Amino acid sequence: MASFVFKNAHIVDPVTGLDAVKDVHVIDEHIENIGENISASGAEEIDLGGAHVVPGLCDMHVHFREPGFEHKEDIRSGAASAAAGGFTAAACMPNTDPVIDTASVVSFIYDKARGLAVDVYPIAAITKGRKGEAIAPMVELREAGAVGFSDDGSPVYNTKILRTALEYGSMFNVPIIQHAEDPHLFTGGAMNESIVSTELGLPPISRLSEDAVVMRDIMFTEYVNGRYHLAHMSTSGSAEAVRGAKARGLNVTSEVAPHHFSLTDEEVRSYDTNVKMNPPLRRMEDVIAMKEALKDGTADAIATDHAPHAGFEKEVEFTYAPFGIIGLETAVGLSITELLLENWLTLPQLIEKLSTNPRRILGLPEIRIEAGAKANLSFLDIARQWTVDVNTFKSKSRNSPYNGRTLTGKALGIYNNGQLILER
Amino acid sequence: MSSLSIQHLLGLQNVPKEDITLILDSTDSFLEILDRPIKKVPTLQGKTVVNLFFENSTRTRISFELAERRLSADVVNFAAASSSVKKGETLLDTARNIEAMKVDIVVMRHSAAGAGHFLSERCTSKFINAGDGAHEHPTQALLDMCTIRQKHGTLEGLNVSIIGDIAHSRVARSNIYGLLSMGANVAVCGPPSMIPYDLEQLGVRVFSDVDAALDFSDVINVLRIQLERDAGADFPSLREYHNAFGVTRRRLDKLGREITVLHPGPINRGVEIESEVADGPYSVILPQVTNGVAIRMAVLYLIGTRAE
């Protein structure tokens, strides 16, 4: 039986409104008691020294690469990376091999994740094979446990397929998650179109590629009264479109990745393939737009788009390198450094973006830090300064542009499913 | 002679004016060597140069090879078509294996922008960029500047227009960086669909009217329309391109004054330039080719003998 008393825990729970330093007693999967000076026989006491305890963080957009690409990451290593980054849940995208487009692959992922401290939730493909040509068996996938639908890595570009997905998908309480990209404008692109791409001679990806698809999708969502979620929003134009959609009361949500609120395309001047991702790093005004979107609620969630690649895959010419960076173990530090310390968000708002909202979007159970609730907790030291060292990461991959960067704020670990993973 | 501040020649962006001037000044003495009966000096004797060409090239590769041989370097040629690259070897592995054979200078052409930067940060050889994707082709720009200087005596204050597909051109970028550093006024001209994003920020004028560009110019550098690409992607047809942007005798005659005409070759006669212009009295296209060997000798000499 697991029994712990977390002493001097600064609890911040946006759901219950609790913001106080207390002791928390957990037994197995539940919170037994929250109070002052708790002493429980047989329980291990852990003094958190005022570190924050918040509802378990949920990353609604990761790539765990299993099945098919286990040399980059597998569900076990991905979950370990999530736990080290303070996440108790992660929703994994379907661009695996085979694609998550049958119930058996959904079940395979749940089987692989069974017994882990981190809850892993599969997001299933919208179309068979993610080819954008025919709708996947969404009822079967939902019944097997898919928590959302996305062709992530590719857009649903065909307008008839998009309409069908939004209409057919509206019978489930989960979103159609779009990777917004116009393939005609994207072809061969390697970085954001800007003065930097002009100077470097790298094939450009224009902001129009994202903006045009988002605006079109919102029109469709309104027409069919669908439920739409924009993955990895990166441009001021798409933020404006989402803001307008929300103002009209549409069921539209969006997420922002930490690299899109912390880095600009100026980073590409190094030709470092660890700054090659899709959507690409944008201009400073887009970075500011992402922060404003998070502040005013246009962006509901922070999601990492954790995209592991083996070293040899990234150690090539920029044009030929795969898109994507890992993000689970730097997300909390970047969010605190860039958003909390710069006063874009308060801590409760930040927790909403990292925990409450992604769970709400995916229809996952709400987490409350109160006696009797499931013990699903993340531990954060929001004042700790640390220097990112990718060699200490739990992920199998090392493709992070933040190596060597000093951040303020660090995840210390998690408690979930009766398991404690804590940096001591 | 003094020495370069740069260790590699990866491009002309951020290369100091003093370095460009040194290369251009050095070229005169190498041109003199090319006019001798015995066109060979022992300057790079004992040095090994590898020409790593991952992309097809005729004139640039021959120009570099001649330059290397005339400096008495040991020369190894590598062409991707007959290499381990076909077997799936990475660029880095290829370069490290070649470097393990103890070479001094690598001259590289590659289809990916930044390939030279990528290798120069991971290898110990000195790198000379012979063209990387749409990024830079610094020795081409240097030979262009050398040719302009021969004709006009200076680059300072000259009005130079680059005409054609600017977006995909490494020659255009290197010329822009180099000419601006040397004090020239630079313009580009082409269909707006072939002008890269925010180019004006580099400090160049942008024309979509070729007559206006000619009116502005003392010198024009006409770029090849790359027929091997899908030209229809950026403009409707070669015929329309020629009519709208082709440099013709009629257009030059309208100016009523001399204008120096460059072209990095190979030429599509009757597309971007008329034969009458390419072979005409204002053309310096063949001197460009000769200067190319001398420029590459100067660059190889200055990079290859640079003290660490």
Tab-separated table of C-alpha atoms in Angstrom, chain A residues 8-410:
chain	number	residue	atom	x	y	z
A	8	ASN	CA	4.404	21.941	3.273
A	9	ALA	CA	2.714	21.572	-0.091
A	10	HIS	CA	1.643	24.832	-1.716
A	11	ILE	CA	-1.575	23.635	-3.328
A	12	VAL	CA	-2.934	25.607	-6.286
A	13	ASP	CA	-6.133	24.174	-7.707
A	14	PRO	CA	-7.981	26.341	-10.225
A	15	VAL	CA	-11.033	24.063	-9.997
A	16	THR	CA	-11.618	24.315	-6.266
A	17	GLY	CA	-9.914	27.693	-5.937
A	18	LEU	CA	-7.619	26.360	-3.240
A	19	ASP	CA	-4.363	28.282	-2.871
A	20	ALA	CA	-2.729	27.432	0.435
A	21	VAL	CA	0.200	25.659	2.039
A	22	LYS	CA	-1.085	22.396	3.543
A	23	ASP	CA	-0.151	18.800	4.112
A	24	VAL	CA	-1.578	16.241	1.720
A	25	HIS	CA	-2.033	12.615	2.728
A	26	VAL	CA	-2.431	10.152	-0.150
A	27	ILE	CA	-3.125	6.460	0.049
A	28	ASP	CA	-2.788	4.475	-3.137
A	29	GLU	CA	-4.899	6.207	-5.772
A	30	HIS	CA	-6.777	8.630	-3.535
A	31	ILE	CA	-6.314	11.729	-1.470
A	32	GLU	CA	-7.063	10.709	2.090
A	33	ASN	CA	-6.842	14.088	3.725
A	34	ILE	CA	-5.684	17.665	3.272
A	35	GLY	CA	-4.933	19.726	6.337
A	36	GLU	CA	-2.466	21.129	8.821
A	37	ASN	CA	0.222	19.038	10.494
A	38	ILE	CA	-1.056	15.717	9.238
A	39	SER	CA	0.611	12.712	10.772
A	40	ALA	CA	-0.334	9.266	9.564
A	41	SER	CA	1.081	6.047	10.866
A	42	GLY	CA	2.827	3.988	8.230
A	43	ALA	CA	2.957	6.881	5.783
A	44	GLU	CA	6.230	8.161	4.370
A	45	GLU	CA	6.575	11.869	5.037
A	46	ILE	CA	8.005	14.022	2.257
A	47	ASP	CA	8.660	17.669	3.015
A	48	LEU	CA	8.039	19.664	-0.163
A	49	GLY	CA	9.346	22.847	1.474
A	50	GLY	CA	6.646	25.000	-0.080
A	51	ALA	CA	6.906	23.562	-3.598
A	52	HIS	CA	3.674	23.721	-5.551
A	53	VAL	CA	1.253	20.840	-5.826
A	54	VAL	CA	-1.170	21.254	-8.711
A	55	PRO	CA	-3.701	19.084	-10.555
A	56	GLY	CA	-1.859	16.581	-12.723
A	57	LEU	CA	-0.703	18.219	-15.944
A	58	CYS	CA	-1.992	16.860	-19.227
A	59	ASP	CA	-0.186	17.225	-22.552
A	60	MET	CA	-2.827	16.805	-25.207
A	61	HIS	CA	-0.377	16.562	-28.098
A	62	VAL	CA	2.593	14.172	-28.025
A	63	HIS	CA	4.166	11.668	-30.400
A	64	PHE	CA	5.192	8.500	-28.597
A	65	ARG	CA	6.166	6.793	-31.883
A	66	GLU	CA	4.957	3.341	-30.838
A	67	PRO	CA	4.025	1.285	-32.778
A	68	GLY	CA	6.502	1.582	-35.586
A	69	PHE	CA	9.239	4.009	-34.634
A	70	GLU	CA	10.346	2.784	-31.223
A	71	HIS	CA	13.955	3.827	-31.859
A	72	LYS	CA	12.781	7.451	-31.439
A	73	GLU	CA	10.501	6.891	-28.436
A	74	ASP	CA	8.169	4.239	-27.128
A	75	ILE	CA	5.203	4.506	-24.818
A	76	ARG	CA	7.255	3.592	-21.765
A	77	SER	CA	10.064	6.100	-22.475
A	78	GLY	CA	7.548	8.727	-23.540
A	79	ALA	CA	5.663	8.285	-20.292
A	80	ALA	CA	8.904	8.529	-18.328
A	81	SER	CA	9.672	11.775	-20.138
A	82	ALA	CA	6.169	13.036	-19.355
A	83	ALA	CA	6.534	12.198	-15.664
A	84	ALA	CA	9.909	13.949	-15.490
A	85	GLY	CA	8.252	16.972	-17.075
A	86	GLY	CA	5.453	16.979	-14.500
A	87	PHE	CA	2.727	15.476	-16.693
A	88	THR	CA	0.401	12.790	-15.375
A	89	ALA	CA	-1.343	12.368	-18.727
A	90	ALA	CA	-0.425	12.531	-22.385
A	91	ALA	CA	-2.523	12.122	-25.501
A	92	CYS	CA	-0.568	10.560	-28.328
A	93	MET	CA	-1.039	11.329	-31.998
A	94	PRO	CA	-1.823	8.643	-34.567
A	95	ASN	CA	1.061	9.070	-37.034
A	96	THR	CA	2.458	5.715	-36.054
A	97	ASP	CA	3.009	2.601	-38.164
A	98	PRO	CA	0.452	1.166	-38.292
A	99	VAL	CA	-1.601	4.318	-37.978
A	100	ILE	CA	-4.040	4.497	-35.056
A	101	ASP	CA	-7.069	3.927	-37.268
A	102	THR	CA	-8.418	0.649	-35.895
A	103	ALA	CA	-9.635	-0.386	-32.460
A	104	SER	CA	-6.820	-2.907	-32.192
A	105	VAL	CA	-4.153	-0.193	-32.324
A	106	VAL	CA	-6.058	1.885	-29.735
A	107	SER	CA	-6.172	-1.197	-27.493
A	108	PHE	CA	-2.481	-1.891	-28.129
A	109	ILE	CA	-1.587	1.563	-26.810
A	110	TYR	CA	-3.721	1.131	-23.688
A	111	ASP	CA	-2.116	-2.279	-23.140
A	112	LYS	CA	1.391	-0.838	-23.435
A	113	ALA	CA	0.543	1.985	-21.023
A	114	ARG	CA	-1.088	-0.226	-18.400
A	115	GLY	CA	0.521	0.076	-14.986
A	116	LEU	CA	2.405	3.283	-15.766
A	117	ALA	CA	2.237	6.351	-13.557
A	118	VAL	CA	1.329	8.432	-16.590
A	119	ASP	CA	-2.049	7.949	-18.256
A	120	VAL	CA	-1.589	7.606	-22.011
A	121	TYR	CA	-4.603	8.359	-24.177
A	122	PRO	CA	-4.666	7.578	-27.891
A	123	ILE	CA	-5.903	10.114	-30.402
A	124	ALA	CA	-7.143	8.244	-33.454
A	125	ALA	CA	-6.832	9.197	-37.102
A	126	ILE	CA	-9.677	11.093	-38.757
A	127	THR	CA	-9.097	9.292	-42.040
A	128	LYS	CA	-8.003	5.765	-42.855
A	129	GLY	CA	-4.224	5.607	-42.937
A	130	ARG	CA	-4.181	9.387	-42.408
A	131	LYS	CA	-4.417	9.627	-46.165
A	132	GLY	CA	-7.199	12.199	-46.131
A	133	GLU	CA	-9.346	10.143	-48.472
A	134	ALA	CA	-11.926	8.265	-46.380
A	135	ILE	CA	-13.198	8.645	-42.833
A	136	ALA	CA	-11.801	6.169	-40.288
A	137	PRO	CA	-14.253	4.031	-38.249
A	138	MET	CA	-14.855	6.701	-35.627
A	139	VAL	CA	-17.499	4.871	-33.625
A	140	GLU	CA	-15.275	1.828	-33.282
A	141	LEU	CA	-12.289	4.024	-32.397
A	142	ARG	CA	-14.229	6.029	-29.820
A	143	GLU	CA	-15.618	2.890	-28.215
A	144	ALA	CA	-12.078	1.515	-27.982
A	145	GLY	CA	-11.058	4.642	-26.074
A	146	ALA	CA	-9.838	7.246	-28.553
A	147	VAL	CA	-10.050	10.653	-26.880
A	148	GLY	CA	-9.937	12.734	-30.048
A	149	PHE	CA	-9.442	12.507	-33.784
A	150	SER	CA	-6.597	13.963	-35.803
A	151	ASP	CA	-4.514	13.284	-38.896
A	152	ASP	CA	-1.708	15.208	-37.207
A	153	GLY	CA	1.416	15.453	-39.257
A	154	SER	CA	-0.898	15.993	-42.190
A	155	PRO	CA	-3.930	18.217	-42.656
A	156	VAL	CA	-7.435	17.134	-43.498
A	157	TYR	CA	-7.414	19.217	-46.642
A	158	ASN	CA	-10.222	17.782	-48.744
A	159	THR	CA	-13.255	19.919	-47.955
A	160	LYS	CA	-15.751	17.097	-48.339
A	161	ILE	CA	-13.783	14.887	-45.942
A	162	LEU	CA	-13.483	17.794	-43.509
A	163	ARG	CA	-17.203	18.427	-43.577
A	164	THR	CA	-17.968	14.745	-43.091
A	165	ALA	CA	-15.516	14.451	-40.200
A	166	LEU	CA	-16.980	17.477	-38.434
A	167	GLU	CA	-20.542	16.259	-38.966
A	168	TYR	CA	-19.949	12.601	-38.188
A	169	GLY	CA	-17.618	13.452	-35.309
A	170	SER	CA	-20.221	15.685	-33.677
A	171	MET	CA	-21.902	12.622	-32.147
A	172	PHE	CA	-18.893	12.156	-29.864
A	173	ASN	CA	-17.840	14.429	-27.049
A	174	VAL	CA	-14.346	14.769	-28.503
A	175	PRO	CA	-12.797	17.228	-30.954
A	176	ILE	CA	-11.683	17.039	-34.550
A	177	ILE	CA	-8.075	18.174	-34.152
A	178	GLN	CA	-6.690	19.837	-37.240
A	179	HIS	CA	-3.084	20.112	-38.358
A	180	ALA	CA	-3.761	23.262	-40.366
A	181	GLU	CA	-1.627	23.392	-43.462
A	182	ASP	CA	-2.338	24.025	-47.119
A	183	PRO	CA	-0.249	21.408	-48.947
A	184	HIS	CA	0.030	23.519	-52.093
A	185	LEU	CA	1.590	26.373	-50.138
A	186	PHE	CA	3.673	24.065	-47.963
A	187	THR	CA	5.365	21.807	-50.503
A	188	GLY	CA	9.066	21.401	-49.840
A	189	GLY	CA	9.133	24.093	-47.170
A	190	ALA	CA	11.717	24.016	-44.407
A	191	MET	CA	11.191	27.211	-42.391
A	192	ASN	CA	8.920	30.210	-41.958
A	193	GLU	CA	8.760	32.570	-44.919
A	194	SER	CA	10.416	35.793	-43.815
A	195	ILE	CA	13.481	37.901	-44.359
A	196	VAL	CA	15.375	35.050	-42.649
A	197	SER	CA	14.299	32.432	-45.216
A	198	THR	CA	15.110	34.949	-47.924
A	199	GLU	CA	18.625	35.443	-46.574
A	200	LEU	CA	19.280	31.770	-45.894
A	201	GLY	CA	17.817	30.566	-49.175
A	202	LEU	CA	15.803	27.897	-47.366
A	203	PRO	CA	12.505	26.808	-48.933
A	204	PRO	CA	9.855	28.929	-47.216
A	205	ILE	CA	6.533	28.006	-45.587
A	206	SER	CA	4.225	30.981	-45.616
A	207	ARG	CA	1.890	31.871	-42.767
A	208	LEU	CA	-0.861	31.701	-45.359
A	209	SER	CA	-0.478	27.925	-45.332
A	210	GLU	CA	-1.869	27.848	-41.777
A	211	ASP	CA	-4.137	30.893	-41.867
A	212	ALA	CA	-6.054	29.892	-44.980
A	213	VAL	CA	-6.897	26.435	-43.649
A	214	VAL	CA	-7.909	27.725	-40.198
A	215	MET	CA	-10.253	30.325	-41.665
A	216	ARG	CA	-11.789	27.761	-43.985
A	217	ASP	CA	-12.161	25.210	-41.184
A	218	ILE	CA	-13.907	27.704	-38.924
A	219	MET	CA	-16.399	28.408	-41.687
A	220	PHE	CA	-17.120	24.687	-41.945
A	221	THR	CA	-17.338	24.258	-38.182
A	222	GLU	CA	-19.930	27.004	-38.001
A	223	TYR	CA	-21.936	25.590	-40.881
A	224	VAL	CA	-22.204	22.052	-39.499
A	225	ASN	CA	-22.093	23.032	-35.810
A	226	GLY	CA	-19.043	20.828	-35.306
A	227	ARG	CA	-16.377	20.652	-32.641
A	228	TYR	CA	-12.987	21.827	-33.832
A	229	HIS	CA	-9.611	22.035	-32.151
A	230	LEU	CA	-6.648	23.744	-33.788
A	231	ALA	CA	-3.379	21.945	-33.071
A	232	HIS	CA	-0.092	23.827	-32.605
A	233	MET	CA	-1.401	27.288	-33.507
A	234	SER	CA	1.516	29.457	-34.600
A	235	THR	CA	0.420	32.597	-36.439
A	236	SER	CA	-1.200	35.881	-35.506
A	237	GLY	CA	-3.635	35.307	-38.363
A	238	SER	CA	-4.944	31.993	-37.114
A	239	ALA	CA	-5.136	33.369	-33.544
A	240	GLU	CA	-7.303	36.178	-34.855
A	241	ALA	CA	-9.523	33.695	-36.689
A	242	VAL	CA	-9.952	31.544	-33.561
A	243	ARG	CA	-10.639	34.635	-31.470
A	244	GLY	CA	-13.399	35.612	-33.873
A	245	ALA	CA	-14.861	32.109	-33.875
A	246	LYS	CA	-14.993	32.055	-30.088
A	247	ALA	CA	-16.624	35.464	-30.043
A	248	ARG	CA	-19.353	34.024	-32.274
A	249	GLY	CA	-19.859	31.202	-29.792
A	250	LEU	CA	-18.484	28.397	-31.940
A	251	ASN	CA	-17.140	25.225	-30.402
A	252	VAL	CA	-13.572	26.009	-31.396
A	253	THR	CA	-10.519	25.533	-29.187
A	254	SER	CA	-6.791	25.811	-29.760
A	255	GLU	CA	-3.419	24.922	-28.309
A	256	VAL	CA	0.020	26.549	-28.458
A	257	ALA	CA	3.371	24.789	-28.181
A	258	PRO	CA	6.043	26.283	-25.900
A	259	HIS	CA	8.470	26.746	-28.796
A	260	HIS	CA	5.939	28.978	-30.535
A	261	PHE	CA	5.787	31.345	-27.558
A	262	SER	CA	9.514	31.265	-26.810
A	263	LEU	CA	11.512	31.192	-30.079
A	264	THR	CA	11.486	33.080	-33.390
A	265	ASP	CA	12.698	32.096	-36.825
A	266	GLU	CA	15.883	34.056	-36.171
A	267	GLU	CA	17.045	30.826	-34.484
A	268	VAL	CA	17.231	29.155	-37.888
A	269	ARG	CA	20.239	31.259	-38.824
A	270	SER	CA	22.313	28.611	-37.055
A	271	TYR	CA	21.027	25.953	-39.483
A	272	ASP	CA	20.568	23.852	-36.315
A	273	THR	CA	18.042	21.160	-37.230
A	274	ASN	CA	16.764	21.250	-33.634
A	275	VAL	CA	14.886	24.405	-34.553
A	276	LYS	CA	13.184	22.739	-37.516
A	277	MET	CA	9.582	21.989	-36.654
A	278	ASN	CA	6.172	22.127	-38.278
A	279	PRO	CA	4.560	24.622	-38.004
A	280	PRO	CA	7.886	26.412	-38.186
A	281	LEU	CA	9.168	29.037	-35.781
A	282	ARG	CA	7.556	32.318	-36.786
A	283	ARG	CA	8.256	36.046	-36.408
A	284	MET	CA	8.396	37.925	-33.117
A	285	GLU	CA	4.931	39.392	-33.731
A	286	ASP	CA	3.567	35.839	-33.957
A	287	VAL	CA	5.320	34.912	-30.712
A	288	ILE	CA	3.680	37.893	-29.020
A	289	ALA	CA	0.352	36.924	-30.620
A	290	MET	CA	0.631	33.440	-29.068
A	291	LYS	CA	1.189	34.958	-25.625
A	292	GLU	CA	-1.754	37.288	-26.102
A	293	ALA	CA	-3.883	34.367	-27.264
A	294	LEU	CA	-3.017	32.431	-24.123
A	295	LYS	CA	-3.751	35.463	-21.969
A	296	ASP	CA	-7.178	36.256	-23.416
A	297	GLY	CA	-8.307	32.641	-23.704
A	298	THR	CA	-8.097	32.369	-27.495
A	299	ALA	CA	-5.554	29.623	-26.829
A	300	ASP	CA	-7.052	27.148	-24.370
A	301	ALA	CA	-4.111	24.847	-23.849
A	302	ILE	CA	-0.350	24.554	-23.852
A	303	ALA	CA	0.658	21.349	-25.636
A	304	THR	CA	4.211	20.354	-26.452
A	305	ASP	CA	3.904	18.549	-29.805
A	306	HIS	CA	6.672	16.354	-28.322
A	307	ALA	CA	8.223	14.925	-31.485
A	308	PRO	CA	11.228	12.716	-30.818
A	309	HIS	CA	13.760	11.897	-33.540
A	310	ALA	CA	16.965	9.904	-33.205
A	311	GLY	CA	20.221	11.850	-33.349
A	312	PHE	CA	21.269	10.443	-36.705
A	313	GLU	CA	17.974	11.524	-38.228
A	314	LYS	CA	18.490	15.157	-37.234
A	315	GLU	CA	22.262	15.206	-37.937
A	316	VAL	CA	21.758	16.026	-41.612
A	317	GLU	CA	21.359	19.036	-43.892
A	318	PHE	CA	18.589	21.363	-42.641
A	319	THR	CA	16.463	20.847	-45.736
A	320	TYR	CA	16.502	17.082	-45.329
A	321	ALA	CA	16.007	16.898	-41.540
A	322	PRO	CA	12.656	15.725	-40.186
A	323	PHE	CA	10.396	18.268	-38.494
A	324	GLY	CA	9.946	18.228	-34.740
A	325	ILE	CA	11.477	18.672	-31.301
A	326	ILE	CA	10.942	17.045	-27.950
A	327	GLY	CA	9.140	19.155	-25.394
A	328	LEU	CA	7.810	17.275	-22.388
A	329	GLU	CA	10.751	17.971	-20.083
A	330	THR	CA	11.070	21.682	-20.849
A	331	ALA	CA	7.390	22.693	-21.068
A	332	VAL	CA	6.946	23.659	-17.412
A	333	GLY	CA	10.198	25.623	-17.306
A	334	LEU	CA	9.405	27.472	-20.525
A	335	SER	CA	5.841	28.205	-19.445
A	336	ILE	CA	6.938	29.624	-16.114
A	337	THR	CA	9.863	31.564	-17.601
A	338	GLU	CA	8.010	32.999	-20.583
A	339	LEU	CA	4.429	33.305	-19.323
A	340	LEU	CA	4.313	33.418	-15.528
A	341	LEU	CA	7.403	35.533	-14.887
A	342	GLU	CA	6.523	37.876	-17.761
A	343	ASN	CA	3.032	38.298	-16.242
A	344	TRP	CA	1.112	36.961	-19.206
A	345	LEU	CA	-0.610	34.386	-16.973
A	346	THR	CA	-1.129	33.857	-13.262
A	347	LEU	CA	-0.215	30.481	-11.826
A	348	PRO	CA	-3.849	29.291	-11.681
A	349	GLN	CA	-4.292	30.367	-15.307
A	350	LEU	CA	-1.123	28.534	-16.267
A	351	ILE	CA	-2.399	25.373	-14.557
A	352	GLU	CA	-5.647	25.706	-16.473
A	353	LYS	CA	-3.718	25.738	-19.748
A	354	LEU	CA	-1.579	22.775	-18.740
A	355	SER	CA	-4.147	20.643	-16.940
A	356	THR	CA	-7.779	21.659	-16.692
A	357	ASN	CA	-8.422	22.820	-20.252
A	358	PRO	CA	-6.707	19.995	-22.149
A	359	ARG	CA	-8.662	17.503	-20.043
A	360	ARG	CA	-11.889	19.362	-20.736
A	361	ILE	CA	-11.201	19.445	-24.481
A	362	LEU	CA	-10.496	15.705	-24.580
A	363	GLY	CA	-13.423	14.828	-22.291
A	364	LEU	CA	-11.181	13.424	-19.559
A	365	PRO	CA	-12.239	13.420	-15.890
A	366	GLU	CA	-11.771	16.690	-14.028
A	367	ILE	CA	-9.116	16.687	-11.353
A	368	ARG	CA	-9.801	18.239	-7.959
A	369	ILE	CA	-7.326	18.426	-5.128
A	370	GLU	CA	-9.613	17.527	-2.236
A	371	ALA	CA	-10.139	14.675	0.188
A	372	GLY	CA	-11.668	11.644	-1.506
A	373	ALA	CA	-10.621	12.625	-5.022
A	374	LYS	CA	-8.215	10.657	-7.146
A	375	ALA	CA	-4.651	11.585	-6.262
A	376	ASN	CA	-3.491	12.965	-9.574
A	377	LEU	CA	-0.837	15.532	-8.737
A	378	SER	CA	2.069	17.383	-10.257
A	379	PHE	CA	4.887	18.878	-8.210
A	380	LEU	CA	6.476	22.128	-9.366
A	381	ASP	CA	9.224	24.355	-8.041
A	382	ILE	CA	8.376	27.610	-9.783
A	383	ALA	CA	11.423	29.464	-8.450
A	384	ARG	CA	14.121	26.945	-9.264
A	385	GLN	CA	16.688	28.029	-11.835
A	386	TRP	CA	18.165	25.221	-13.850
A	387	THR	CA	20.110	24.707	-17.026
A	388	VAL	CA	18.649	22.372	-19.622
A	389	ASP	CA	20.870	19.343	-20.206
A	390	VAL	CA	19.352	17.016	-22.781
A	391	ASN	CA	21.614	14.203	-21.643
A	392	THR	CA	19.640	13.970	-18.412
A	393	PHE	CA	16.294	13.623	-20.220
A	394	LYS	CA	14.156	10.514	-19.866
A	395	SER	CA	13.091	10.692	-23.486
A	396	LYS	CA	14.965	8.415	-25.880
A	397	SER	CA	15.646	11.400	-28.108
A	398	ARG	CA	17.687	14.556	-27.607
A	399	ASN	CA	16.305	16.885	-30.273
A	400	SER	CA	15.729	19.981	-28.147
A	401	PRO	CA	16.756	23.513	-29.108
A	402	TYR	CA	16.863	24.501	-25.444
A	403	ASN	CA	19.973	22.540	-24.460
A	404	GLY	CA	22.157	24.822	-22.361
A	405	ARG	CA	19.418	27.379	-21.809
A	406	THR	CA	18.738	28.499	-18.230
A	407	LEU	CA	15.083	28.385	-17.226
A	408	THR	CA	13.219	29.387	-14.109
A	409	GLY	CA	10.687	26.852	-12.877
A	410	LYS	CA	10.989	23.101	-12.943
